Tab-separated table of C-alpha atoms in Angstrom:
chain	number	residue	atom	x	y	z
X	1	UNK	CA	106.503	123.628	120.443
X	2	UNK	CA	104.665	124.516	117.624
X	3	UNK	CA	102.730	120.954	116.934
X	4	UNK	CA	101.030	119.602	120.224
X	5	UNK	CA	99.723	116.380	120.200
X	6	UNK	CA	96.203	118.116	120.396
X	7	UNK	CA	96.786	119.792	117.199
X	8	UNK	CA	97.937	116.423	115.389
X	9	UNK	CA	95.424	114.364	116.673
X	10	UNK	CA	92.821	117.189	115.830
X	11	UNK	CA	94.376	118.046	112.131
X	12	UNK	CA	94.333	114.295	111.211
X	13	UNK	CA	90.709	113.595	112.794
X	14	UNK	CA	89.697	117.034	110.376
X	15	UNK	CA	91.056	115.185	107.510
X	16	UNK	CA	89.955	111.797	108.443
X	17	UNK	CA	86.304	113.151	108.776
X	18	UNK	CA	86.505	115.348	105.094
X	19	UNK	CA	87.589	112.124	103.258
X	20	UNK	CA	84.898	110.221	104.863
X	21	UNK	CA	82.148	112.472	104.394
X	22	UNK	CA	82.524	112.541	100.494
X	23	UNK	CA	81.364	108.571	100.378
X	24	UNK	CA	84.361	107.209	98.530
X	25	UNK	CA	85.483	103.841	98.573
X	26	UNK	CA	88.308	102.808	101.559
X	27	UNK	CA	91.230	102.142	98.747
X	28	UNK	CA	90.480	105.571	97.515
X	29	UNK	CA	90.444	106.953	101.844
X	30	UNK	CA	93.064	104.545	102.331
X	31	UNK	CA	94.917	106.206	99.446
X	32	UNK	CA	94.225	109.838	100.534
X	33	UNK	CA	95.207	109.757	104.048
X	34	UNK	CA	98.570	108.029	103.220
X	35	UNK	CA	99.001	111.642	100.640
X	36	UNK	CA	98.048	113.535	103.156
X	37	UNK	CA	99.918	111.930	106.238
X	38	UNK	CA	103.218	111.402	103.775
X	39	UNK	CA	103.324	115.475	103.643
X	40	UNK	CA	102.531	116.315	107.074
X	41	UNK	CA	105.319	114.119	108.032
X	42	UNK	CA	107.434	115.709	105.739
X	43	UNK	CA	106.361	119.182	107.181
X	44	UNK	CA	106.593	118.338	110.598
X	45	UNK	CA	110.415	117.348	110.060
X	46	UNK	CA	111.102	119.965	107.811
X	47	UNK	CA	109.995	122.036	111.100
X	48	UNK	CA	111.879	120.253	113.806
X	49	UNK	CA	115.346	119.978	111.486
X	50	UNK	CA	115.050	123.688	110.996
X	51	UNK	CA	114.207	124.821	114.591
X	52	UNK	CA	114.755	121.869	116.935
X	53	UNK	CA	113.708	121.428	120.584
X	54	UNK	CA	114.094	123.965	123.590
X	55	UNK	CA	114.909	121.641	125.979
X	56	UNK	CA	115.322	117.744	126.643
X	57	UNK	CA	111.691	117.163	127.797
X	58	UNK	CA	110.462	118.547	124.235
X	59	UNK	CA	112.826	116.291	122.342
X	60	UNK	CA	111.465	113.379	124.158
X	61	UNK	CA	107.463	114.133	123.962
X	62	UNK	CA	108.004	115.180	120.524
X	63	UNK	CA	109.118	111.306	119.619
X	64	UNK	CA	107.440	109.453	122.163
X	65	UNK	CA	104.089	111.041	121.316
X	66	UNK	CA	103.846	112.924	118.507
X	67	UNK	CA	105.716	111.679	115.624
X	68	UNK	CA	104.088	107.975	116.295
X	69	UNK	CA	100.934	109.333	116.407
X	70	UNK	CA	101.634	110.463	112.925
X	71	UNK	CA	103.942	107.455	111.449
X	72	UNK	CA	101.866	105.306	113.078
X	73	UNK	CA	98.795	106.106	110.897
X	74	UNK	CA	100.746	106.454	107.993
X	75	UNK	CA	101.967	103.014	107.962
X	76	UNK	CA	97.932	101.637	108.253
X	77	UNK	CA	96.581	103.722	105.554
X	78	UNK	CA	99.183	102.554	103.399
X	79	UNK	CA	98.808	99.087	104.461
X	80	UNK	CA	95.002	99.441	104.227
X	81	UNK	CA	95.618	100.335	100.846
X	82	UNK	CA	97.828	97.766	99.977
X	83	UNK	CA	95.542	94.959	101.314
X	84	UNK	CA	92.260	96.554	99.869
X	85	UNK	CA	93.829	96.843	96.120
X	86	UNK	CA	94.869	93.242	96.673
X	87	UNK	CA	91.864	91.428	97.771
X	88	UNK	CA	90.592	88.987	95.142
X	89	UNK	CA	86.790	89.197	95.182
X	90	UNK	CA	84.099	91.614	96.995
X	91	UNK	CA	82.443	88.592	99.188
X	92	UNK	CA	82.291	85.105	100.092
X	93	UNK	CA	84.483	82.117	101.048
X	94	UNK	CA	87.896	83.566	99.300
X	95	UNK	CA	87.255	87.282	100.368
X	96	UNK	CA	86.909	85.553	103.854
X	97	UNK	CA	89.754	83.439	103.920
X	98	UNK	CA	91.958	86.646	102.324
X	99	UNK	CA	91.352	88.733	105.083
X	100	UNK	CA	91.720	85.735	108.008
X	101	UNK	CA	95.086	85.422	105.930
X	102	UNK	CA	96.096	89.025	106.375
X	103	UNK	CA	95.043	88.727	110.389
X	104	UNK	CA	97.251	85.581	110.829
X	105	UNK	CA	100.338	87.601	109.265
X	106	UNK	CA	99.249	90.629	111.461
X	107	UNK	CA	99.294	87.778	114.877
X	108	UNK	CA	102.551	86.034	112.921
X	109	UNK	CA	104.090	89.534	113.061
X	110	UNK	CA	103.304	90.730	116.479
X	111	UNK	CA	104.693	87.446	117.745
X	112	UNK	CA	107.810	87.439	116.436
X	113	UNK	CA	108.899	90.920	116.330
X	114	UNK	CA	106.928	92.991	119.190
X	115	UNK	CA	104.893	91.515	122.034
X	116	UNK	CA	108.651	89.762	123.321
X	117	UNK	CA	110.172	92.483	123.345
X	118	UNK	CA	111.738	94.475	126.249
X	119	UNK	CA	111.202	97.868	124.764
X	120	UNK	CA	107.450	96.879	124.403
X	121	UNK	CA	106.918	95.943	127.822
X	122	UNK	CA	108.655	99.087	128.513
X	123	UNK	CA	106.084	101.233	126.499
X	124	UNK	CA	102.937	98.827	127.306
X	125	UNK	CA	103.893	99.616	131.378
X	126	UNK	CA	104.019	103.100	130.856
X	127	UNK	CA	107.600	103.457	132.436
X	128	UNK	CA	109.224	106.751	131.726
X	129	UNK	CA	112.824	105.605	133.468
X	130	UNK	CA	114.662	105.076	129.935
X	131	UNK	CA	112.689	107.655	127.943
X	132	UNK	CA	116.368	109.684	127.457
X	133	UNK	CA	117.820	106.436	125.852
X	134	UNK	CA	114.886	105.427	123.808
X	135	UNK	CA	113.770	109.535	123.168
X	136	UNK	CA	116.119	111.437	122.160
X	137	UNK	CA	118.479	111.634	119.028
X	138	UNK	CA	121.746	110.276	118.785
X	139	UNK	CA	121.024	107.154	121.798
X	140	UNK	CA	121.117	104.201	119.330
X	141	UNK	CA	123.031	101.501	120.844
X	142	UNK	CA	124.034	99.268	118.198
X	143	UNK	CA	125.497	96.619	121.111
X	144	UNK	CA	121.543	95.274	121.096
X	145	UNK	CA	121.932	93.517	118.297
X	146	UNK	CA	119.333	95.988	115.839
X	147	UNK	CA	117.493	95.141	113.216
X	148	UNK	CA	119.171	96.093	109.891
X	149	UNK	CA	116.878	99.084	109.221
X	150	UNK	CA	118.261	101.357	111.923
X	151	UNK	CA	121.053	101.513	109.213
X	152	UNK	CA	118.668	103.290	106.506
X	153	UNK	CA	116.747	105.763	109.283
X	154	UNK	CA	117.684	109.456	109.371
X	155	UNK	CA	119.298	109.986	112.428
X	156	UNK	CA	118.263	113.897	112.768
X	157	UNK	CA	114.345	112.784	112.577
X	158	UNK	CA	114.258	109.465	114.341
X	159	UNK	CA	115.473	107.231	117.502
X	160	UNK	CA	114.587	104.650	116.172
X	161	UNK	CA	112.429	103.670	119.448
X	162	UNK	CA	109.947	106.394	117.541
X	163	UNK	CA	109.293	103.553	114.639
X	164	UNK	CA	108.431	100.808	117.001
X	165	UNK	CA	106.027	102.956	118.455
X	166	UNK	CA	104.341	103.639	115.176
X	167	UNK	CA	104.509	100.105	114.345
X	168	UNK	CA	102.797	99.235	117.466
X	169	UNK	CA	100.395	102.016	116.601
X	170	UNK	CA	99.721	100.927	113.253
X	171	UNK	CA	99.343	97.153	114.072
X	172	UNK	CA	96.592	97.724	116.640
X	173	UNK	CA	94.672	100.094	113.699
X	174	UNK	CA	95.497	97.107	111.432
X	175	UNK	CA	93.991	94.604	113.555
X	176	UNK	CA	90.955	96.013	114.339
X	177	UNK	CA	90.300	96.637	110.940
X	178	UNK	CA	90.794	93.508	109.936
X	179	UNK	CA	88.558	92.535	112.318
X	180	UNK	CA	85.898	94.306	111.122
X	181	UNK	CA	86.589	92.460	107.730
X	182	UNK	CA	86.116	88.972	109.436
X	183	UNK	CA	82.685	88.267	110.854
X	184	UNK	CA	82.706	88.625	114.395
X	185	UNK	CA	80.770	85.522	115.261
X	186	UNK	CA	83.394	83.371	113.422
X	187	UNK	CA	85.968	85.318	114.707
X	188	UNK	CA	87.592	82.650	118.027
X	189	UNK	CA	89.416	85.971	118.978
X	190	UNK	CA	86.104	87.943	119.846
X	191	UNK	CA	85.721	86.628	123.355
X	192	UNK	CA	82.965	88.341	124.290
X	193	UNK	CA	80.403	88.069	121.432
X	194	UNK	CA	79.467	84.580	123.267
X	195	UNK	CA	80.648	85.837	126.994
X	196	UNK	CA	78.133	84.654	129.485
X	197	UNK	CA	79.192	87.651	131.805
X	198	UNK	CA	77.851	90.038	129.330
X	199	UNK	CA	74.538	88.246	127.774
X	200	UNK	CA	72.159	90.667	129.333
X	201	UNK	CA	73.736	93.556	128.342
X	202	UNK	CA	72.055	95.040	125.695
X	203	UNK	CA	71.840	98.521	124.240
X	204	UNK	CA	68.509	100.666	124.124
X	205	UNK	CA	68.441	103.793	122.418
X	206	UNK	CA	68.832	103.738	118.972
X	207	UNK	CA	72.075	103.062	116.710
X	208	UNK	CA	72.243	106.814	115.831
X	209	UNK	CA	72.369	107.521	119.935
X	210	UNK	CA	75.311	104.877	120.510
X	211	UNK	CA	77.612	106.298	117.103
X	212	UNK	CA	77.256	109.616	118.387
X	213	UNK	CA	78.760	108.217	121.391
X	214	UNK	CA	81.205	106.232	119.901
X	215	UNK	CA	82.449	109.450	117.930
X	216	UNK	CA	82.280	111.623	121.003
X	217	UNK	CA	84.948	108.816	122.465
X	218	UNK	CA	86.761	109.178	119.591
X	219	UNK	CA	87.322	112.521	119.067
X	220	UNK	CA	88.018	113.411	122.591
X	221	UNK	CA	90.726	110.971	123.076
X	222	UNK	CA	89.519	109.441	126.018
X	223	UNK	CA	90.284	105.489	125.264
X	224	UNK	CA	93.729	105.046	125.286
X	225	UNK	CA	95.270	108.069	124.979
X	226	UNK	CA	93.580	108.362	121.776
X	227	UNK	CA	95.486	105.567	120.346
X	228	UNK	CA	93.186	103.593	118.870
X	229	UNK	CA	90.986	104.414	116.150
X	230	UNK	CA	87.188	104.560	115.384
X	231	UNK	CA	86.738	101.473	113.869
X	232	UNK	CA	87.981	99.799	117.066
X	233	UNK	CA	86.061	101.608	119.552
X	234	UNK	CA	82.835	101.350	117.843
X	235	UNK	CA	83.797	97.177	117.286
X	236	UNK	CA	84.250	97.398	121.067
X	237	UNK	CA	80.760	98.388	121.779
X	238	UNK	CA	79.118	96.536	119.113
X	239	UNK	CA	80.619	93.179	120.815
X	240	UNK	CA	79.806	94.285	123.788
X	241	UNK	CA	76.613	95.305	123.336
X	242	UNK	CA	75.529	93.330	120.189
X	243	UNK	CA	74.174	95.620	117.743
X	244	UNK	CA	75.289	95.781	114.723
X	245	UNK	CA	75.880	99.558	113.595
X	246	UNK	CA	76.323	99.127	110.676
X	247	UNK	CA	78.348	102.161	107.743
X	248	UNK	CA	79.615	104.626	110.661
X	249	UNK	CA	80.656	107.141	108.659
X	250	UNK	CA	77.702	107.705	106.308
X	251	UNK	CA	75.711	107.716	109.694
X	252	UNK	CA	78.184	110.476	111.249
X	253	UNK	CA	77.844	112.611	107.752
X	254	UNK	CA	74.403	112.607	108.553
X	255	UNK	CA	74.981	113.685	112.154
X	256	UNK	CA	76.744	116.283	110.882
X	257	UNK	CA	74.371	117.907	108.978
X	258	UNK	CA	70.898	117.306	110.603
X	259	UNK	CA	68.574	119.577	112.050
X	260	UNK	CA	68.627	120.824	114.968
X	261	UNK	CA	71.191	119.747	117.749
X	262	UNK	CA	74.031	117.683	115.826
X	263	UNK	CA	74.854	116.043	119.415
X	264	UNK	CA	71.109	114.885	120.824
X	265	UNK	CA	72.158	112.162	122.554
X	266	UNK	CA	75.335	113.720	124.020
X	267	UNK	CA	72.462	117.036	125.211
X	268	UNK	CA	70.344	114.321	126.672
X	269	UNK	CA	72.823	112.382	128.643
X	270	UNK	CA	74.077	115.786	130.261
X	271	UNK	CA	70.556	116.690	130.922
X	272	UNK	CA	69.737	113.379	132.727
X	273	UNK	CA	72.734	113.399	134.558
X	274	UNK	CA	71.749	116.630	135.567
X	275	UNK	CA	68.150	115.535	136.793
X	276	UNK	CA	69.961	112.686	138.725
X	277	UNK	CA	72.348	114.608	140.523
X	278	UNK	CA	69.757	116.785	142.169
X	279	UNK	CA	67.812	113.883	143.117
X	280	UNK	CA	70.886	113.052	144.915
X	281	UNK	CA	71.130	116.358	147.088
């Protein structure tokens, strides 16, 4: 099939890291991406209407995988947008209590309409036993009782399961965005900023040394399938290690274009894992 989910995740990581590297605000990123992601979505199902699948197994990876991945960060940027170009102030009590707001709808949401679910413990467990049901065009069954907007989806581009994917795509994006918003140490749902398992666990190399390998994460896909975005891994680590790291992507842009080796950190970890290996033998 002509778009892999290597490709996708590699074209929209390309754009992701353009936008970012020109320093604009988020609502004008935010903005940008949705463009961009509204006409690769377009392109990709001008693509599979023309030509279709060559088999079942395509059909299904092709909205199990792919399409979410794509949907799924549409819906964030646009809801990025939407909450960025609607927040009242820059700082302070109401910016706080806007974004807290916007993370209880997010909870509100996930309550009500995903985490009971069947078809999300389904996806969540990783079963594959009802992926021709859920996968593949033309499977709806309206006997469950669906929500009213199966009505309005195109039925030659979507199973519907496909949305609720992206949904649960976008809402984990969402949240750990938000999340960034909110300061961590007032944040109850940050566990581990006050975890006693944790408290001498510290990070020593410099902030440069631990983006580079928060990037390196991120661009190789290998947290979750590649499901989660930036913003979350790097939160992950700062929690975790408590260091703040401050503007990520003006410090990557600066990666990018120093002297010398662009991945130091990621030369010296090979090398000493190198040294330490042949002290082994």
């Amino acid at each position: 099939m002509k778009y892999s989910l290597q490709n996708i995740i590699l074209e929209i990581h390309n754009k992701e890291d353009k936008i970012l590297s020109q320093n604009k605000r988020l609502i004008d990123e935010a903005y940008e991406m949705t463009l961009y992601l509204q006409d690769l979505l377009f392109t990709v199902k001008k693509y599979v209407i023309e030509e279709g699948f060559k088999n079942d197994e395509e059909e299904i990876y092709f909205f199990h995988t792919i399409k979410p991945k794509i949907l799924g960060k549409l819906i964030y940027y646009n809801k990025v947008y939407r909450i960025e170009t609607g927040c009242p102030v820059n700082n302070g009590k109401i910016y706080h209590s806007y974004f807290t707001s916007r993370l209880q709808e997010l909870k509100k949401e996930y309550d009500e309409h995903i985490c009971n679910s069947d078809f999300y413990r389904y996806y969540r467990s990783g079963r594959t036993d009802n992926d021709e049901v859920y996968f593949r065009l033309g499977n709806i069954n309206y006997h469950d009782g669906l929500n009213s907007f199966v009505f309005e989806i195109d039925s030659q581009f979507s199973t519907f399961y496909d949305y609720k994917i992206a949904r649960i795509i976008a809402n984990e994006l969402l949240y750990n965005y938000l999340l960034t918003k909110i300061n961590p140490d007032e944040n109850p749902d940050v566990i581990l900023q006050n975890s006693e398992s944790t408290k001498d666990v510290f990070w020593t190399d410099s902030k440069n040394a631990l983006i580079e390998l928060v990037y390196a994460l991120y661009a190789s896909g290998a947290i979750s399938h590649g499901k989660i975005g930036i913003r979350k891994i790097s939160l992950m680590f700062q929690i975790l290690f408590r260091v703040p790291l401050g503007d990520l992507h003006h410090s990557f842009h600066r990666m990018k274009t120093r002297v010398g080796s662009r991945t130091a950190f990621l030369d010296q970890l090979k090398i000493s894992l190198e040294e330490y290996m042949d002290k082994e033998l």
